[in-house]
Amino acid sequence: MEKRVIKFTDTTCRDAHQSLLATRMKIEHILPIIEKIDAIGYHSLEVWGGATFDTTMRFLGEDPWERLWEIKKHCKTPLQMLLRGQNCVGYKHYPDDVLEAFIKYACQGGMNIFRVFDALNDIRNMEKSFEYVKKYGGHNQAVLCFTTSPVHNVKYFVDMAKEVQKRGADSICIKDMAGIAKPADVAEVIRGIKNEMDIMIQVHTHYTSGMGAMMYLKAIEAGADVVDTAISSLSMSTSQPAVETMVAALEGLTDPQGRYYETGLSQVKLKEIADYYADVRKEYAQFDLTSGTPDTNVLVYQVPGGMISNFLSQLAQQNALDKLPEVLAEVPRVREDFGYPPLVTPSSQIVGAQAALNVLVGERYKIATNEVKQYMRGFYGKPPGFVNEEIRKKIIGDDEVITCRPADVIEPAMQEARNAVAAVMQKEEDVVTYAIFPNIALGFLEERLAKKTQVDFTLAKEGTENGKCVTYPA
């Protein structure tokens, strides 16, 4: 009987803990189980990128490059990362020389698949990533950030898919970052793309609204080749659907051509990993703040779970938690003024912070954040729709609005970064780390050097003799 293989990407070691545990998972909780994850038979393992790069330094005291190298030692399955296009793994646009160096060292360090997105779906902000990934031997997975608005329809996404393929995309990911994608809508987009071109389609969602697994089933039926899932003990809520559930759901089902779905994944082997992470999750209880129930507010406001957390923190600082309903209602209005950007990093933070300000100040756009001003000046790229020109003028006055690719006006930065870390760098990757996160990286690199110096001093003091440690008099 003819079968159709459905593949899975595991997000447990990146997006799952980023979504549920504030990106706090330490490498010590990945390495003991990574070989068993590697043996499952996944299409790829998402283990890097997104917020993991800065968080490992900021909160865990780990070098993100060494984290990649350690994971790669134990994996034959292709490794995958989330790359924010010209934003790299940061929150603003970086010059081309920084982006190229990052991709070069990531490829050399063992990264295989680069999932490249832009918060505005501005392909100009993705094209250099495509070029460099191809140059250094990686796989380009181009992202269509899924959202709904008067300008986002099937034709919009099909046209974008065709364009990214022309620019070098090897596969396409439909990224439903807010968990708002309805099954019928995604299925229609997938059919539209498959009717126009021959390319692998992967689908990513978050379970925030409770529709994730239903959407995946319809996406697979429409022609999706790969779906993103997490191990059950780190799934659901603002994470991805559970892999075990999806594997079981596909058993006995057929596609429109009558082919039975086949995954090749073992529930017995998956259970061992699920049990392991059920115990590990307890170690991060202080960060594990999700309710575990669907948040249907996202269907009305398109506000991802992380934005809700930011709102609560921001409003609590102002003793204004009672204003949350007003802020949520303001988000779609700000989004419309801004030309309907998808709400994903960093556009979600830009729109969300401004919505909160509008409510707290009591007058819309009386105060605007620096990021909003830069957005209105065109430095984040071209929005999908038209910006409200009256609002733009209120925010930036008569300031010039650029229409070129934003990175074209950014000066190279690698040499300056090299000079800044010359005294503390231990490898070439340190220069890239500093170029992207100078404030975090410098302190991290200084502390790491101090620890190394102490270790070197101790070894020199002890000395060695015949392969054994010998302590010499002080």
PDB file of C-alpha atoms in Angstrom, residues 74-306:
ATOM      1  CA  HIS A  74      26.573  14.218  19.484  1.00  0.00           C
ATOM      2  CA  CYS A  75      24.285  14.660  16.472  1.00  0.00           C
ATOM      3  CA  LYS A  76      24.069  13.184  13.003  1.00  0.00           C
ATOM      4  CA  THR A  77      20.596  14.696  12.456  1.00  0.00           C
ATOM      5  CA  PRO A  78      20.806  18.080  10.688  1.00  0.00           C
ATOM      6  CA  LEU A  79      20.866  20.989  13.123  1.00  0.00           C
ATOM      7  CA  GLN A  80      18.585  23.952  12.527  1.00  0.00           C
ATOM      8  CA  MET A  81      18.476  27.524  13.802  1.00  0.00           C
ATOM      9  CA  LEU A  82      16.183  30.542  13.647  1.00  0.00           C
ATOM     10  CA  LEU A  83      17.888  33.508  11.978  1.00  0.00           C
ATOM     11  CA  ARG A  84      16.188  36.899  12.056  1.00  0.00           C
ATOM     12  CA  GLY A  85      17.433  37.923   8.623  1.00  0.00           C
ATOM     13  CA  GLN A  86      19.372  41.175   8.791  1.00  0.00           C
ATOM     14  CA  ASN A  87      18.662  41.232  12.551  1.00  0.00           C
ATOM     15  CA  CYS A  88      20.806  38.076  12.799  1.00  0.00           C
ATOM     16  CA  VAL A  89      20.155  36.843  16.358  1.00  0.00           C
ATOM     17  CA  GLY A  90      19.664  40.360  17.706  1.00  0.00           C
ATOM     18  CA  TYR A  91      16.921  42.937  17.769  1.00  0.00           C
ATOM     19  CA  LYS A  92      18.024  45.462  15.174  1.00  0.00           C
ATOM     20  CA  HIS A  93      19.589  45.440  11.737  1.00  0.00           C
ATOM     21  CA  TYR A  94      23.314  44.686  11.568  1.00  0.00           C
ATOM     22  CA  PRO A  95      25.750  45.476   8.748  1.00  0.00           C
ATOM     23  CA  ASP A  96      26.397  42.881   6.078  1.00  0.00           C
ATOM     24  CA  ASP A  97      29.923  42.075   7.284  1.00  0.00           C
ATOM     25  CA  VAL A  98      28.589  41.089  10.724  1.00  0.00           C
ATOM     26  CA  LEU A  99      25.834  38.957   9.194  1.00  0.00           C
ATOM     27  CA  GLU A 100      28.267  37.197   6.867  1.00  0.00           C
ATOM     28  CA  ALA A 101      30.744  36.467   9.649  1.00  0.00           C
ATOM     29  CA  PHE A 102      27.969  35.065  11.843  1.00  0.00           C
ATOM     30  CA  ILE A 103      26.705  32.727   9.124  1.00  0.00           C
ATOM     31  CA  LYS A 104      30.232  31.670   8.182  1.00  0.00           C
ATOM     32  CA  TYR A 105      31.133  30.638  11.735  1.00  0.00           C
ATOM     33  CA  ALA A 106      27.721  29.060  12.317  1.00  0.00           C
ATOM     34  CA  CYS A 107      28.223  26.845   9.251  1.00  0.00           C
ATOM     35  CA  GLN A 108      31.750  25.982  10.342  1.00  0.00           C
ATOM     36  CA  GLY A 109      30.423  25.179  13.814  1.00  0.00           C
ATOM     37  CA  GLY A 110      27.987  22.599  12.482  1.00  0.00           C
ATOM     38  CA  MET A 111      24.771  24.464  11.672  1.00  0.00           C
ATOM     39  CA  ASN A 112      22.976  22.978   8.664  1.00  0.00           C
ATOM     40  CA  ILE A 113      19.567  24.603   8.180  1.00  0.00           C
ATOM     41  CA  PHE A 114      19.010  28.333   8.542  1.00  0.00           C
ATOM     42  CA  ARG A 115      15.381  29.321   8.965  1.00  0.00           C
ATOM     43  CA  VAL A 116      15.487  32.942   7.809  1.00  0.00           C
ATOM     44  CA  PHE A 117      12.705  35.411   8.521  1.00  0.00           C
ATOM     45  CA  ASP A 118      12.048  39.125   8.551  1.00  0.00           C
ATOM     46  CA  ALA A 119       9.529  40.662  10.930  1.00  0.00           C
ATOM     47  CA  LEU A 120       7.926  42.658   8.107  1.00  0.00           C
ATOM     48  CA  ASN A 121       8.217  39.913   5.467  1.00  0.00           C
ATOM     49  CA  ASP A 122      10.499  42.367   3.636  1.00  0.00           C
ATOM     50  CA  ILE A 123      12.541  40.077   1.404  1.00  0.00           C
ATOM     51  CA  ARG A 124      15.260  42.714   1.050  1.00  0.00           C
ATOM     52  CA  ASN A 125      16.069  42.046   4.705  1.00  0.00           C
ATOM     53  CA  MET A 126      16.440  38.323   3.983  1.00  0.00           C
ATOM     54  CA  GLU A 127      18.375  38.274   0.709  1.00  0.00           C
ATOM     55  CA  LYS A 128      21.874  38.681   2.160  1.00  0.00           C
ATOM     56  CA  SER A 129      21.229  35.839   4.591  1.00  0.00           C
ATOM     57  CA  PHE A 130      20.244  33.652   1.636  1.00  0.00           C
ATOM     58  CA  GLU A 131      23.424  34.651  -0.186  1.00  0.00           C
ATOM     59  CA  TYR A 132      25.752  33.919   2.735  1.00  0.00           C
ATOM     60  CA  VAL A 133      24.063  30.657   3.748  1.00  0.00           C
ATOM     61  CA  LYS A 134      24.473  29.428   0.180  1.00  0.00           C
ATOM     62  CA  LYS A 135      28.077  30.658   0.081  1.00  0.00           C
ATOM     63  CA  TYR A 136      29.058  28.686   3.181  1.00  0.00           C
ATOM     64  CA  GLY A 137      27.167  25.516   2.362  1.00  0.00           C
ATOM     65  CA  GLY A 138      24.001  25.738   4.453  1.00  0.00           C
ATOM     66  CA  HIS A 139      20.350  25.088   3.623  1.00  0.00           C
ATOM     67  CA  ASN A 140      18.162  28.173   3.126  1.00  0.00           C
ATOM     68  CA  GLN A 141      14.716  27.854   4.643  1.00  0.00           C
ATOM     69  CA  ALA A 142      12.775  31.025   3.881  1.00  0.00           C
ATOM     70  CA  VAL A 143      10.022  32.032   6.279  1.00  0.00           C
ATOM     71  CA  LEU A 144       6.621  33.425   5.428  1.00  0.00           C
ATOM     72  CA  CYS A 145       5.527  35.065   8.699  1.00  0.00           C
ATOM     73  CA  PHE A 146       1.856  34.171   8.809  1.00  0.00           C
ATOM     74  CA  THR A 147      -0.627  36.751   9.988  1.00  0.00           C
ATOM     75  CA  THR A 148      -4.063  38.013   9.078  1.00  0.00           C
ATOM     76  CA  SER A 149      -4.946  41.511   7.920  1.00  0.00           C
ATOM     77  CA  PRO A 150      -6.576  43.251   4.949  1.00  0.00           C
ATOM     78  CA  VAL A 151      -3.292  42.893   3.022  1.00  0.00           C
ATOM     79  CA  HIS A 152      -2.403  39.298   3.948  1.00  0.00           C
ATOM     80  CA  ASN A 153      -4.190  36.826   1.692  1.00  0.00           C
ATOM     81  CA  VAL A 154      -3.337  33.675  -0.262  1.00  0.00           C
ATOM     82  CA  LYS A 155      -1.957  35.654  -3.204  1.00  0.00           C
ATOM     83  CA  TYR A 156       0.313  37.645  -0.866  1.00  0.00           C
ATOM     84  CA  PHE A 157       1.908  34.478   0.536  1.00  0.00           C
ATOM     85  CA  VAL A 158       2.110  32.659  -2.804  1.00  0.00           C
ATOM     86  CA  ASP A 159       3.800  35.662  -4.406  1.00  0.00           C
ATOM     87  CA  MET A 160       6.245  35.849  -1.500  1.00  0.00           C
ATOM     88  CA  ALA A 161       6.989  32.132  -1.816  1.00  0.00           C
ATOM     89  CA  LYS A 162       7.789  32.524  -5.498  1.00  0.00           C
ATOM     90  CA  GLU A 163      10.034  35.482  -4.790  1.00  0.00           C
ATOM     91  CA  VAL A 164      12.072  33.827  -2.022  1.00  0.00           C
ATOM     92  CA  GLN A 165      12.603  30.781  -4.239  1.00  0.00           C
ATOM     93  CA  LYS A 166      14.041  33.087  -6.904  1.00  0.00           C
ATOM     94  CA  ARG A 167      16.369  34.533  -4.243  1.00  0.00           C
ATOM     95  CA  GLY A 168      17.752  31.132  -3.268  1.00  0.00           C
ATOM     96  CA  ALA A 169      15.325  29.477  -0.841  1.00  0.00           C
ATOM     97  CA  ASP A 170      15.762  25.685  -0.659  1.00  0.00           C
ATOM     98  CA  SER A 171      12.564  25.222   1.336  1.00  0.00           C
ATOM     99  CA  ILE A 172       9.778  27.331   2.814  1.00  0.00           C
ATOM    100  CA  CYS A 173       8.452  27.594   6.351  1.00  0.00           C
ATOM    101  CA  ILE A 174       5.024  28.989   7.117  1.00  0.00           C
ATOM    102  CA  LYS A 175       5.664  30.463  10.557  1.00  0.00           C
ATOM    103  CA  ASP A 176       2.603  30.968  12.735  1.00  0.00           C
ATOM    104  CA  MET A 177       4.414  32.682  15.599  1.00  0.00           C
ATOM    105  CA  ALA A 178       1.262  33.763  17.456  1.00  0.00           C
ATOM    106  CA  GLY A 179      -0.685  30.507  17.116  1.00  0.00           C
ATOM    107  CA  ILE A 180      -3.503  32.239  15.256  1.00  0.00           C
ATOM    108  CA  ALA A 181      -3.436  30.322  11.969  1.00  0.00           C
ATOM    109  CA  LYS A 182      -6.767  28.669  11.294  1.00  0.00           C
ATOM    110  CA  PRO A 183      -6.607  25.212   9.694  1.00  0.00           C
ATOM    111  CA  ALA A 184      -8.489  26.228   6.547  1.00  0.00           C
ATOM    112  CA  ASP A 185      -6.389  29.374   6.006  1.00  0.00           C
ATOM    113  CA  VAL A 186      -3.023  27.601   6.182  1.00  0.00           C
ATOM    114  CA  ALA A 187      -4.278  24.739   4.019  1.00  0.00           C
ATOM    115  CA  GLU A 188      -5.330  27.233   1.357  1.00  0.00           C
ATOM    116  CA  VAL A 189      -1.930  28.935   1.405  1.00  0.00           C
ATOM    117  CA  ILE A 190      -0.106  25.586   1.130  1.00  0.00           C
ATOM    118  CA  ARG A 191      -2.256  24.458  -1.779  1.00  0.00           C
ATOM    119  CA  GLY A 192      -1.666  27.798  -3.464  1.00  0.00           C
ATOM    120  CA  ILE A 193       2.114  27.435  -3.150  1.00  0.00           C
ATOM    121  CA  LYS A 194       2.172  23.765  -4.182  1.00  0.00           C
ATOM    122  CA  ASN A 195       0.094  24.573  -7.264  1.00  0.00           C
ATOM    123  CA  GLU A 196       2.662  27.158  -8.352  1.00  0.00           C
ATOM    124  CA  MET A 197       6.003  25.591  -7.456  1.00  0.00           C
ATOM    125  CA  ASP A 198       7.821  22.433  -6.417  1.00  0.00           C
ATOM    126  CA  ILE A 199       9.383  23.142  -3.032  1.00  0.00           C
ATOM    127  CA  MET A 200       9.394  21.561   0.415  1.00  0.00           C
ATOM    128  CA  ILE A 201       7.004  23.260   2.853  1.00  0.00           C
ATOM    129  CA  GLN A 202       7.429  23.150   6.612  1.00  0.00           C
ATOM    130  CA  VAL A 203       4.889  24.515   9.092  1.00  0.00           C
ATOM    131  CA  HIS A 204       5.573  26.059  12.494  1.00  0.00           C
ATOM    132  CA  THR A 205       3.037  27.092  15.117  1.00  0.00           C
ATOM    133  CA  HIS A 206       2.543  27.706  18.820  1.00  0.00           C
ATOM    134  CA  TYR A 207      -0.293  26.063  20.718  1.00  0.00           C
ATOM    135  CA  THR A 208      -1.321  29.359  22.319  1.00  0.00           C
ATOM    136  CA  SER A 209      -4.869  29.446  20.929  1.00  0.00           C
ATOM    137  CA  GLY A 210      -5.384  25.675  21.130  1.00  0.00           C
ATOM    138  CA  MET A 211      -5.585  25.158  17.343  1.00  0.00           C
ATOM    139  CA  GLY A 212      -2.057  23.926  16.671  1.00  0.00           C
ATOM    140  CA  ALA A 213      -2.612  20.205  16.151  1.00  0.00           C
ATOM    141  CA  MET A 214      -5.789  20.767  14.129  1.00  0.00           C
ATOM    142  CA  MET A 215      -3.964  23.218  11.905  1.00  0.00           C
ATOM    143  CA  TYR A 216      -1.097  20.756  11.393  1.00  0.00           C
ATOM    144  CA  LEU A 217      -3.480  18.004  10.272  1.00  0.00           C
ATOM    145  CA  LYS A 218      -5.071  20.231   7.642  1.00  0.00           C
ATOM    146  CA  ALA A 219      -1.638  21.559   6.597  1.00  0.00           C
ATOM    147  CA  ILE A 220      -0.357  18.009   6.092  1.00  0.00           C
ATOM    148  CA  GLU A 221      -3.477  17.101   4.164  1.00  0.00           C
ATOM    149  CA  ALA A 222      -2.902  20.142   1.920  1.00  0.00           C
ATOM    150  CA  GLY A 223       0.677  19.107   1.178  1.00  0.00           C
ATOM    151  CA  ALA A 224       2.961  20.210   4.025  1.00  0.00           C
ATOM    152  CA  ASP A 225       6.047  18.008   4.203  1.00  0.00           C
ATOM    153  CA  VAL A 226       7.415  18.777   7.689  1.00  0.00           C
ATOM    154  CA  VAL A 227       5.895  20.087  10.929  1.00  0.00           C
ATOM    155  CA  ASP A 228       7.533  21.480  14.064  1.00  0.00           C
ATOM    156  CA  THR A 229       6.775  19.690  17.327  1.00  0.00           C
ATOM    157  CA  ALA A 230       8.196  19.475  20.840  1.00  0.00           C
ATOM    158  CA  ILE A 231       8.453  16.531  23.183  1.00  0.00           C
ATOM    159  CA  SER A 232       5.181  16.274  25.132  1.00  0.00           C
ATOM    160  CA  SER A 233       6.615  17.339  28.499  1.00  0.00           C
ATOM    161  CA  LEU A 234       7.719  20.642  26.935  1.00  0.00           C
ATOM    162  CA  SER A 235       4.835  21.121  24.515  1.00  0.00           C
ATOM    163  CA  MET A 236       1.465  22.867  24.234  1.00  0.00           C
ATOM    164  CA  SER A 237       0.577  26.266  25.715  1.00  0.00           C
ATOM    165  CA  THR A 238       2.937  28.780  24.063  1.00  0.00           C
ATOM    166  CA  SER A 239       5.188  25.942  22.851  1.00  0.00           C
ATOM    167  CA  GLN A 240       4.595  23.651  19.871  1.00  0.00           C
ATOM    168  CA  PRO A 241       2.175  20.702  19.570  1.00  0.00           C
ATOM    169  CA  ALA A 242       3.407  17.436  21.090  1.00  0.00           C
ATOM    170  CA  VAL A 243       5.253  15.099  18.751  1.00  0.00           C
ATOM    171  CA  GLU A 244       3.745  11.956  20.320  1.00  0.00           C
ATOM    172  CA  THR A 245       0.214  13.264  19.804  1.00  0.00           C
ATOM    173  CA  MET A 246       0.833  14.143  16.155  1.00  0.00           C
ATOM    174  CA  VAL A 247       2.434  10.766  15.449  1.00  0.00           C
ATOM    175  CA  ALA A 248      -0.536   8.955  16.983  1.00  0.00           C
ATOM    176  CA  ALA A 249      -3.073  11.183  15.213  1.00  0.00           C
ATOM    177  CA  LEU A 250      -1.597  10.409  11.790  1.00  0.00           C
ATOM    178  CA  GLU A 251      -1.782   6.641  12.257  1.00  0.00           C
ATOM    179  CA  GLY A 252      -4.506   5.173  10.085  1.00  0.00           C
ATOM    180  CA  LEU A 253      -5.224   8.414   8.247  1.00  0.00           C
ATOM    181  CA  THR A 254      -4.804   8.862   4.508  1.00  0.00           C
ATOM    182  CA  ASP A 255      -4.085  11.904   2.372  1.00  0.00           C
ATOM    183  CA  PRO A 256      -6.411  13.056  -0.452  1.00  0.00           C
ATOM    184  CA  GLN A 257      -4.657  10.594  -2.815  1.00  0.00           C
ATOM    185  CA  GLY A 258      -5.410   7.667  -0.488  1.00  0.00           C
ATOM    186  CA  ARG A 259      -1.821   7.257   0.761  1.00  0.00           C
ATOM    187  CA  TYR A 260      -1.386   6.286   4.400  1.00  0.00           C
ATOM    188  CA  TYR A 261       0.729   8.645   6.466  1.00  0.00           C
ATOM    189  CA  GLU A 262       3.957   7.253   7.856  1.00  0.00           C
ATOM    190  CA  THR A 263       6.253   8.965  10.384  1.00  0.00           C
ATOM    191  CA  GLY A 264       8.752   6.254  11.323  1.00  0.00           C
ATOM    192  CA  LEU A 265       8.884   7.595  14.902  1.00  0.00           C
ATOM    193  CA  SER A 266       8.723   5.286  17.911  1.00  0.00           C
ATOM    194  CA  GLN A 267       6.400   6.153  20.791  1.00  0.00           C
ATOM    195  CA  VAL A 268       8.523   4.005  23.106  1.00  0.00           C
ATOM    196  CA  LYS A 269      11.695   5.972  22.358  1.00  0.00           C
ATOM    197  CA  LEU A 270       9.825   9.271  22.568  1.00  0.00           C
ATOM    198  CA  LYS A 271       8.468   8.350  26.006  1.00  0.00           C
ATOM    199  CA  GLU A 272      11.968   8.034  27.407  1.00  0.00           C
ATOM    200  CA  ILE A 273      12.760  11.571  26.277  1.00  0.00           C
ATOM    201  CA  ALA A 274       9.420  12.871  27.563  1.00  0.00           C
ATOM    202  CA  ASP A 275      10.088  11.350  30.995  1.00  0.00           C
ATOM    203  CA  TYR A 276      13.541  12.915  31.078  1.00  0.00           C
ATOM    204  CA  TYR A 277      12.242  16.415  30.306  1.00  0.00           C
ATOM    205  CA  ALA A 278       9.337  16.053  32.718  1.00  0.00           C
ATOM    206  CA  ASP A 279      11.973  15.869  35.465  1.00  0.00           C
ATOM    207  CA  VAL A 280      14.150  18.594  33.938  1.00  0.00           C
ATOM    208  CA  ARG A 281      11.196  20.975  33.721  1.00  0.00           C
ATOM    209  CA  LYS A 282      10.888  20.914  37.506  1.00  0.00           C
ATOM    210  CA  GLU A 283      14.355  22.484  37.722  1.00  0.00           C
ATOM    211  CA  TYR A 284      12.990  25.622  36.039  1.00  0.00           C
ATOM    212  CA  ALA A 285       9.803  26.073  38.052  1.00  0.00           C
ATOM    213  CA  GLN A 286      10.545  29.736  38.772  1.00  0.00           C
ATOM    214  CA  PHE A 287      10.378  30.493  35.029  1.00  0.00           C
ATOM    215  CA  ASP A 288       7.542  28.086  34.216  1.00  0.00           C
ATOM    216  CA  LEU A 289       4.671  30.553  34.435  1.00  0.00           C
ATOM    217  CA  THR A 290       2.349  29.476  31.622  1.00  0.00           C
ATOM    218  CA  SER A 291      -1.201  28.615  32.622  1.00  0.00           C
ATOM    219  CA  GLY A 292      -1.374  25.526  30.411  1.00  0.00           C
ATOM    220  CA  THR A 293      -4.771  26.549  29.064  1.00  0.00           C
ATOM    221  CA  PRO A 294      -5.482  28.121  25.655  1.00  0.00           C
ATOM    222  CA  ASP A 295      -5.334  31.910  25.497  1.00  0.00           C
ATOM    223  CA  THR A 296      -8.020  32.848  23.001  1.00  0.00           C
ATOM    224  CA  ASN A 297      -7.215  36.558  23.362  1.00  0.00           C
ATOM    225  CA  VAL A 298      -4.611  35.905  20.703  1.00  0.00           C
ATOM    226  CA  LEU A 299      -7.364  35.214  18.185  1.00  0.00           C
ATOM    227  CA  VAL A 300      -8.787  38.692  18.743  1.00  0.00           C
ATOM    228  CA  TYR A 301      -5.636  40.765  19.263  1.00  0.00           C
ATOM    229  CA  GLN A 302      -2.973  38.611  17.529  1.00  0.00           C
ATOM    230  CA  VAL A 303      -0.797  39.161  20.598  1.00  0.00           C
ATOM    231  CA  PRO A 304       1.775  36.353  21.092  1.00  0.00           C
ATOM    232  CA  GLY A 305       2.167  34.946  24.599  1.00  0.00           C
ATOM    233  CA  GLY A 306       5.478  36.728  25.158  1.00  0.00           C
TER     234      GLY A 306
END
